[in-house]
XYZ file of C-alpha atoms in Angstrom:
415
model
C 140.348 99.329 180.862
C 140.552 100.710 177.332
C 138.389 97.791 176.108
C 135.530 98.994 178.325
C 135.199 102.000 176.019
C 134.390 99.741 173.047
C 130.641 99.480 172.385
C 130.420 95.742 171.689
C 132.360 94.988 174.891
C 129.926 97.140 176.875
C 126.953 95.368 175.252
C 128.436 91.918 175.931
C 128.971 92.778 179.614
C 125.408 94.141 179.784
C 123.995 90.891 178.338
C 125.874 88.773 180.888
C 124.694 91.015 183.744
C 121.152 90.839 182.360
C 121.190 87.030 182.475
C 122.513 87.047 186.062
C 120.022 89.675 187.316
C 117.093 88.040 185.486
C 117.888 84.636 186.986
C 118.503 85.703 190.583
C 116.077 88.649 190.734
C 113.085 87.705 188.530
C 110.990 90.409 190.198
C 113.177 92.968 188.415
C 111.725 91.867 185.041
C 109.077 94.638 185.049
C 111.690 97.363 185.426
C 113.978 95.568 182.973
C 111.235 95.530 180.345
C 110.769 99.279 180.865
C 114.470 99.878 180.143
C 114.382 97.645 177.046
C 111.160 99.194 175.713
C 112.457 102.742 176.178
C 115.586 101.913 174.210
C 113.606 100.249 171.407
C 111.212 103.216 171.308
C 114.128 105.645 170.975
C 115.298 103.699 167.932
C 111.795 103.349 166.506
C 111.195 107.093 166.688
C 113.769 107.650 163.933
C 113.287 104.482 161.855
C 110.375 105.770 159.732
C 112.061 109.079 158.794
C 115.414 107.320 158.194
C 113.785 104.800 155.842
C 111.819 107.508 154.035
C 114.820 109.782 153.512
C 117.082 106.851 152.573
C 114.588 105.717 149.924
C 114.231 109.260 148.567
C 117.993 109.890 148.451
C 118.614 106.444 147.024
C 116.104 106.785 144.165
C 116.064 110.512 143.445
C 119.805 110.784 144.033
C 120.504 108.032 141.504
C 118.822 109.986 138.731
C 118.443 106.874 136.524
C 115.050 105.356 137.324
C 115.709 102.353 135.074
C 118.749 101.512 137.165
C 116.718 101.902 140.344
C 114.080 99.559 138.950
C 116.748 97.016 138.042
C 118.197 97.104 141.560
C 114.724 96.706 143.047
C 113.824 93.719 140.855
C 117.229 92.123 141.456
C 116.751 92.570 145.200
C 113.301 90.952 145.196
C 114.559 87.973 143.154
C 117.501 87.539 145.543
C 115.171 87.766 148.562
C 112.881 85.083 147.178
C 115.732 82.685 146.362
C 117.434 83.050 149.747
C 114.234 82.867 151.822
C 113.313 79.717 149.871
C 116.688 78.246 150.881
C 115.948 79.212 154.511
C 112.548 77.481 154.407
C 113.982 74.345 152.800
C 116.884 74.047 155.255
C 114.403 74.422 158.135
C 112.316 71.533 156.771
C 115.363 69.329 156.178
C 116.917 69.832 159.633
C 113.495 69.434 161.273
C 113.015 66.074 159.552
C 116.509 64.893 160.477
C 116.605 65.934 164.166
C 112.839 65.512 164.821
C 112.519 68.084 167.645
C 108.830 67.224 168.177
C 109.369 63.541 168.901
C 108.768 62.734 172.545
C 106.833 65.959 173.260
C 103.320 65.178 174.440
C 100.475 67.149 172.862
C 98.708 66.860 176.240
C 101.294 69.340 177.545
C 99.367 72.079 175.787
C 98.072 74.541 178.359
C 94.323 75.077 178.027
C 94.231 78.873 178.236
C 96.917 79.766 175.670
C 95.693 76.857 173.545
C 92.245 78.398 173.352
C 93.776 81.739 172.466
C 95.932 80.162 169.746
C 93.025 78.186 168.348
C 90.853 81.280 168.134
C 93.555 83.253 166.297
C 92.848 84.107 162.692
C 95.192 83.942 159.759
C 96.166 86.673 157.337
C 93.338 88.441 155.521
C 94.992 88.856 152.121
C 92.556 91.530 150.980
C 93.384 93.588 154.053
C 97.113 92.941 153.654
C 97.206 94.155 150.049
C 95.074 97.167 150.927
C 97.328 97.845 153.915
C 100.374 98.387 151.678
C 98.890 101.680 150.444
C 98.523 104.176 153.329
C 95.253 106.088 153.541
C 97.167 108.734 155.467
C 100.905 109.223 154.885
C 101.355 111.056 158.190
C 99.663 108.192 160.054
C 102.064 105.724 158.406
C 104.985 107.673 159.901
C 103.234 107.975 163.264
C 102.659 104.202 163.450
C 106.142 103.416 162.105
C 104.613 101.147 159.472
C 107.671 100.208 157.384
C 105.781 98.880 154.347
C 103.562 101.954 154.081
C 106.504 104.330 154.577
C 108.383 102.345 151.929
C 105.489 102.663 149.469
C 105.048 106.405 150.039
C 108.820 106.957 149.914
C 109.102 105.252 146.513
C 106.301 107.374 145.040
C 107.773 110.549 146.533
C 111.266 109.702 145.257
C 110.100 108.921 141.703
C 108.113 112.172 141.592
C 111.129 114.099 142.888
C 113.466 112.438 140.373
C 111.200 113.535 137.519
C 111.668 117.167 138.564
C 115.321 117.039 137.497
C 117.379 120.077 138.521
C 114.329 121.724 140.097
C 114.325 119.041 142.775
C 117.999 119.431 143.693
C 117.243 121.855 146.531
C 114.863 119.318 148.093
C 117.518 116.609 147.849
C 120.068 118.954 149.465
C 117.607 119.621 152.295
C 117.059 115.902 152.827
C 120.829 115.388 152.961
C 121.010 117.781 155.905
C 118.040 116.173 157.676
C 119.653 112.775 157.156
C 122.801 113.963 158.951
C 120.688 115.216 161.858
C 118.898 111.881 162.153
C 122.159 109.965 162.241
C 123.535 112.348 164.852
C 120.488 111.409 166.960
C 121.244 107.746 166.265
C 124.820 108.147 167.520
C 123.492 109.570 170.784
C 120.929 106.785 171.211
C 123.331 103.962 170.355
C 125.595 104.987 173.251
C 122.955 103.739 175.692
C 122.426 100.448 173.828
C 124.130 98.472 176.655
C 121.295 99.597 178.964
C 118.725 98.410 176.423
C 120.537 95.081 175.993
C 120.725 94.614 179.771
C 117.007 95.335 180.175
C 115.989 93.050 177.310
C 118.004 90.082 178.570
C 117.049 90.571 182.232
C 113.369 90.683 181.227
C 113.582 87.534 179.082
C 115.316 85.448 181.749
C 113.304 86.915 184.651
C 109.948 86.479 182.911
C 110.380 83.104 181.204
C 113.249 81.556 183.164
C 115.261 78.550 182.061
C 112.593 75.949 182.948
C 110.970 76.182 179.510
C 114.288 75.276 177.916
C 114.259 71.844 179.559
C 110.837 71.010 178.083
C 111.388 72.360 174.586
C 115.180 72.497 174.565
C 115.397 70.162 171.563
C 113.348 72.564 169.448
C 115.483 75.505 170.575
C 118.731 73.666 169.825
C 117.377 72.539 166.442
C 116.480 76.122 165.557
C 119.946 77.428 166.377
C 121.627 74.543 164.538
C 119.516 75.404 161.482
C 120.381 79.083 161.771
C 124.064 78.207 162.110
C 123.910 76.075 158.950
C 122.092 78.795 157.043
C 124.625 81.469 157.964
C 127.828 79.443 157.786
C 126.923 77.317 154.771
C 124.335 79.102 152.597
C 125.369 82.727 153.216
C 129.049 81.768 153.481
C 128.997 80.199 150.003
C 127.001 83.068 148.462
C 129.404 85.656 149.888
C 132.489 83.614 148.983
C 131.243 83.228 145.395
C 130.965 87.018 145.207
C 134.415 87.585 146.691
C 133.449 88.505 150.274
C 134.449 87.040 153.630
C 131.542 86.164 155.920
C 133.802 86.277 158.990
C 135.094 89.771 158.178
C 131.561 91.012 157.569
C 130.331 89.552 160.865
C 133.282 91.133 162.644
C 132.371 94.489 161.137
C 128.802 94.379 162.493
C 129.518 92.530 165.761
C 128.357 95.433 167.943
C 125.018 95.553 166.104
C 124.570 91.776 166.437
C 125.128 91.981 170.190
C 122.578 94.803 170.446
C 120.077 92.620 168.576
C 120.872 89.702 170.912
C 120.156 91.833 173.954
C 117.126 93.723 172.653
C 115.620 90.843 170.612
C 114.800 93.339 167.854
C 116.375 93.727 164.419
C 114.844 97.211 164.169
C 117.181 98.357 166.942
C 120.112 98.420 164.510
C 118.446 99.226 161.158
C 119.742 102.813 160.875
C 123.171 101.849 162.168
C 123.526 98.996 159.654
C 122.650 101.386 156.819
C 125.260 103.885 157.963
C 127.936 101.194 158.340
C 127.295 99.766 154.871
C 127.624 103.210 153.292
C 130.831 103.758 155.251
C 132.087 100.399 153.933
C 131.754 101.595 150.341
C 128.244 100.477 149.341
C 126.417 103.182 147.416
C 123.576 105.019 149.112
C 121.308 104.118 146.184
C 121.582 100.381 146.859
C 121.636 100.632 150.668
C 118.579 102.903 150.638
C 116.619 100.381 148.579
C 117.802 96.980 149.779
C 117.927 97.407 153.566
C 114.397 98.863 154.051
C 112.827 96.417 151.589
C 114.879 93.555 153.044
C 113.491 94.270 156.507
C 110.064 93.561 155.029
C 110.736 90.833 152.473
C 114.038 89.137 153.355
C 113.278 87.652 156.761
C 115.545 84.603 156.621
C 115.430 83.907 160.357
C 111.644 84.122 160.403
C 111.442 81.752 157.416
C 113.590 79.166 159.231
C 111.444 79.494 162.357
C 108.190 79.032 160.435
C 109.235 75.904 158.531
C 110.771 74.361 161.648
C 107.701 75.178 163.765
C 105.402 73.425 161.277
C 107.576 70.282 161.239
C 107.781 70.387 165.055
C 103.996 70.619 165.500
C 103.387 67.899 162.917
C 105.702 65.576 164.869
C 104.063 66.453 168.212
C 100.615 65.515 166.873
C 101.827 62.489 164.923
C 101.035 63.992 161.513
C 103.315 62.408 158.915
C 103.739 65.010 156.190
C 104.255 63.584 152.703
C 106.788 65.044 150.290
C 103.923 66.687 148.426
C 102.616 68.279 151.618
C 106.078 69.586 152.511
C 106.419 71.087 149.041
C 103.028 72.695 149.658
C 104.397 74.102 152.940
C 107.285 75.693 151.014
C 104.883 77.248 148.497
C 102.549 78.585 151.199
C 105.391 80.010 153.308
C 106.843 81.839 150.292
C 103.620 83.835 150.318
C 102.609 83.966 153.979
C 106.111 84.820 155.234
C 105.719 88.120 153.372
C 102.172 88.609 154.611
C 102.862 90.142 158.001
C 106.124 91.952 157.375
C 106.689 94.665 159.939
C 103.755 93.549 162.116
C 104.433 92.917 165.807
C 104.171 89.211 166.578
C 104.272 88.453 162.870
C 105.783 85.004 163.445
C 102.683 83.737 165.249
C 100.323 85.459 162.794
C 102.032 83.912 159.767
C 102.242 80.502 161.454
C 98.514 80.614 162.226
C 97.721 81.552 158.643
C 99.898 78.751 157.250
C 98.417 76.096 159.569
C 94.923 77.294 158.660
C 95.653 76.858 154.963
C 97.242 73.413 155.489
C 94.333 72.313 157.703
C 96.105 69.121 158.869
C 97.837 70.272 162.089
C 95.775 71.404 165.140
C 96.137 75.124 165.854
C 96.086 74.367 169.582
C 99.688 73.187 169.259
C 100.858 76.761 168.867
C 100.505 77.135 172.628
C 103.547 74.870 172.961
C 105.637 77.532 171.251
C 104.622 80.436 173.506
C 107.189 79.863 176.249
C 110.173 79.069 174.047
C 109.363 81.650 171.358
C 111.100 84.461 173.212
C 114.340 82.452 173.301
C 114.161 82.001 169.535
C 113.286 85.619 168.745
C 116.873 86.759 169.313
C 118.081 84.159 166.815
C 115.460 85.152 164.233
C 116.430 88.805 164.521
C 120.179 88.110 164.261
C 119.742 85.919 161.172
C 117.520 88.583 159.579
C 120.156 91.287 160.141
C 123.010 89.141 158.787
C 120.910 88.130 155.772
C 120.065 91.721 154.859
C 123.638 92.914 155.372
C 124.911 90.159 153.071
C 122.211 90.933 150.485
C 123.255 94.579 150.349
C 126.955 93.965 149.719
C 126.193 91.247 147.149
C 123.718 93.360 145.170
C 126.017 96.381 145.480
C 128.811 94.394 143.842
C 126.564 92.977 141.113
C 125.569 96.569 140.249
C 129.185 97.797 140.504
C 127.920 100.138 143.219
C 130.570 99.370 145.823
C 134.044 100.794 146.315
C 135.948 97.549 146.864
C 139.117 99.330 147.943
C 137.195 101.147 150.652
C 135.365 97.925 151.606
C 138.616 96.017 152.033
C 140.123 98.836 154.069
C 137.109 99.329 156.367
C 135.674 95.799 156.648
C 138.545 93.453 155.885
C 141.243 95.750 157.335
C 143.395 95.254 154.238
C 145.620 98.216 153.399
C 145.636 99.220 149.700
C 148.685 98.036 147.765
């Protein structure tokens, strides 16, 4: 009975119950979605202020703006390298397994096909303009991560330039930060309800029938994600002296919450708190996690490259090596183009297919049913990727207490 008091056990039980209820009582999906949405909304209500305060404390608290700039540049370079690896591995596995072979393009449903075909890609002028908020308060109200990030950086740099005069503001933010995380601790206690609702809705709404039609694509996606995590990230972490398994064990409760809720945002504040507790400095955590949630979407990158290969195979389009290299180049840009936007996967995919202009947009309708079953995987990979990025960059900057990390994460007592 003592195990029932452990959060990840509660979440795991909730997920199993959600699958059972969703399968046998599909009519419950409306109520289930309400439960899931309420939980996600409770998390979202504190995400914008948590990101803002974390950025401010991370930059202004560091004092050395050159060091902050170095961490930021190092983070962006790391993000670009790792997301490139995610895109490439998606293309390779897609070409080897060929998930689109045998799927008939005639299976495209007319109504969603028309909707997909009429979708527009990313307007780059609007995207660039969107980064700068025309109203800072509105950015917080909408929970727009990129805009909050931009305003937070400006605010933090201005505060840092005040020197000692800004110390009282920093002290005030420290207190507000503690309040926000106290709220988080209250909300996270009901995460099993959110996980139950999210899983019951997914199974009740979409059922398992879609999996039989597009099961090969789904399996291919999860194989690719497995390879990315347990080969690419494993080697990167091992090279830097970290254990992937220990790190995954440390954040297992958060990963189960993401699995149930299908949202990486649901655990953003909690991941930040856990990384600080594990010995990573607030300066690095406050910069890397929020920016990673916008620019280090490894799971989304895998999904996009795999989806393009899948659709090309469905429509009999044989992509040349040059065209696949073009796909990599386009995705390096477009995968950043809808960061933080709901349904960004479809928006970015539409934009990429529009630029390529060799694969019919109507094929996107094939992905509608199975997309929900891949969204959990995308979110989990994104969370693991950003957690790994933070500990790696923390170590490279000598901004991690390794003794504390080993004690908290690896459960190794100091000698």
